[in-house]
Amino acid sequence: MENKSMMILAWILVLNICTISSVVQCEYYSQSPPYKPVLEQKTNLHFYLHDILSGKNPTAVPIARAASGQGPVPFGTLVAIDDPITEGPELTSAVVGNARGMYVSASQDANLALVMYVDIGFTSGKFNGSSISVFSRNPITENPRELAVVGGRGLFRFAKGFITVHTHSLDQINGDAVLEYNVEIVHP
Ligand SMILES: *[C@@H]1O[C@H](CO)[C@@H](O)[C@H](O)[C@H]1NC(C)=O
């Protein structure tokens, strides 16, 4: 009996908290107050991305591919990546982060084009722990080409912008590539 009244009391308390408190939310959504934009800043980042398909320790591995097609990444190939990014073009240069995610070979014509779903995270300096989200087509026969930055984490929350990519080097046979990334983003 005592237990039962304790339970009822507890429920009354919970219900009261739901109706009178704005801290505890009892719906899956909250009110939408007007959004006051803060002054945004522009950040430029410059690094090299190493996409290595060959050898014993590839940083890019096919996880699915279509039955037909030629070359290292024929149409329909889905590749998972954990590509190191470095300050300079050599792999021995300081590692500043990694590009993790995947890309799919997504063009049926002669001009190989990828679509990238990649999070580029930084592991040193001011932006250690922050990352930018890239969701974009990547027409790799164009030099330079542009990728879209659609968001980010950490200091790059709400980021948006673009990346100008130059192919620094490309092995036509095995697909290994070093790409120069010039990032321009705005964020709070
Ligand atoms: C980056 O941040 C991690 C986690 O806070 C820390 O362990 C690491 O030492 C930092 N690296 C550098 C180079 O600052």
GROMACS .gro file of C-alpha atoms in nm, residues 35-128:
model
   94
   35TYR     CA    1   1.808   3.208  -3.454
   36LYS     CA    2   2.056   3.489  -3.401
   37PRO     CA    3   2.350   3.434  -3.635
   38VAL     CA    4   2.692   3.505  -3.487
   39LEU     CA    5   2.965   3.670  -3.688
   40GLU     CA    6   3.123   3.395  -3.894
   41GLN     CA    7   3.490   3.355  -3.957
   42LYS     CA    8   3.666   3.217  -4.260
   43THR     CA    9   3.929   2.949  -4.222
   44ASN     CA   10   4.170   2.822  -4.485
   45LEU     CA   11   4.330   2.481  -4.451
   46HIS     CA   12   4.597   2.334  -4.673
   47PHE     CA   13   4.714   1.972  -4.670
   48TYR     CA   14   4.784   1.667  -4.881
   49LEU     CA   15   4.572   1.352  -4.882
   50HIS     CA   16   4.730   1.014  -4.956
   51ASP     CA   17   4.495   0.763  -5.115
   52ILE     CA   18   4.688   0.437  -5.137
   53LEU     CA   19   4.523   0.137  -5.302
   54SER     CA   20   4.838  -0.070  -5.362
   55GLY     CA   21   5.080  -0.261  -5.139
   56LYS     CA   22   5.048  -0.442  -4.808
   57ASN     CA   23   4.899  -0.148  -4.615
   58PRO     CA   24   4.645   0.017  -4.844
   59THR     CA   25   4.455   0.316  -4.699
   60ALA     CA   26   4.173   0.262  -4.949
   61VAL     CA   27   4.009  -0.080  -4.986
   62PRO     CA   28   3.727  -0.179  -5.222
   63ILE     CA   29   3.433  -0.309  -5.019
   64ALA     CA   30   3.199  -0.379  -5.314
   65ARG     CA   31   3.231  -0.369  -5.688
   66ALA     CA   32   3.014  -0.428  -5.995
   67ALA     CA   33   3.070  -0.741  -6.202
   68SER     CA   34   3.226  -0.564  -6.501
   69GLY     CA   35   3.460  -0.273  -6.561
   70GLN     CA   36   3.823  -0.186  -6.601
   71GLY     CA   37   4.085   0.013  -6.413
   72PRO     CA   38   4.148   0.039  -6.038
   73VAL     CA   39   3.802   0.186  -5.959
   74PRO     CA   40   3.551   0.094  -6.233
   75PHE     CA   41   3.193   0.227  -6.223
   76GLY     CA   42   3.011   0.075  -5.927
   77THR     CA   43   3.315   0.029  -5.704
   78LEU     CA   44   3.267   0.133  -5.341
   79VAL     CA   45   3.587   0.203  -5.152
   80ALA     CA   46   3.636   0.250  -4.775
   81ILE     CA   47   3.917   0.489  -4.684
   82ASP     CA   48   4.129   0.589  -4.388
   83ASP     CA   49   4.367   0.818  -4.575
   84PRO     CA   50   4.639   1.005  -4.386
   85ILE     CA   51   4.659   1.379  -4.445
   86THR     CA   52   4.995   1.550  -4.418
   87GLU     CA   53   5.138   1.901  -4.422
   88GLY     CA   54   5.356   1.841  -4.725
   89PRO     CA   55   5.320   1.616  -5.030
   90GLU     CA   56   5.552   1.340  -4.899
   91LEU     CA   57   5.408   1.063  -4.686
   92THR     CA   58   5.698   1.123  -4.445
   93SER     CA   59   5.582   1.480  -4.386
   94ALA     CA   60   5.396   1.562  -4.059
   95VAL     CA   61   5.060   1.382  -4.032
   96VAL     CA   62   4.788   1.631  -3.932
   97GLY     CA   63   4.479   1.411  -3.954
   98ASN     CA   64   4.292   1.156  -4.160
   99ALA     CA   65   4.012   1.131  -4.410
  100ARG     CA   66   3.770   0.854  -4.315
  101GLY     CA   67   3.465   0.732  -4.498
  102MET     CA   68   3.408   0.606  -4.847
  103TYR     CA   69   3.377   0.696  -5.210
  104VAL     CA   70   3.192   0.536  -5.494
  105SER     CA   71   3.292   0.534  -5.859
  106ALA     CA   72   2.985   0.699  -6.004
  107SER     CA   73   3.025   0.791  -6.371
  108GLN     CA   74   2.935   0.579  -6.669
  109ASP     CA   75   3.126   0.788  -6.923
  110ALA     CA   76   3.500   0.796  -6.991
  111ASN     CA   77   3.565   1.070  -6.734
  112LEU     CA   78   3.606   0.883  -6.407
  113ALA     CA   79   3.416   1.062  -6.132
  114LEU     CA   80   3.372   0.969  -5.769
  115VAL     CA   81   3.116   1.071  -5.511
  116MET     CA   82   3.272   1.111  -5.167
  117TYR     CA   83   3.114   1.062  -4.825
  118VAL     CA   84   3.409   1.152  -4.610
  119ASP     CA   85   3.486   1.305  -4.269
  120ILE     CA   86   3.824   1.477  -4.262
  121GLY     CA   87   3.944   1.495  -3.901
  122PHE     CA   88   4.242   1.682  -3.759
  123THR     CA   89   4.475   1.535  -3.498
  124SER     CA   90   4.712   1.821  -3.428
  125GLY     CA   91   4.728   2.193  -3.371
  126LYS     CA   92   4.440   2.433  -3.313
  127PHE     CA   93   4.183   2.209  -3.484
  128ASN     CA   94   4.281   1.882  -3.314
   0.00000   0.00000   0.00000
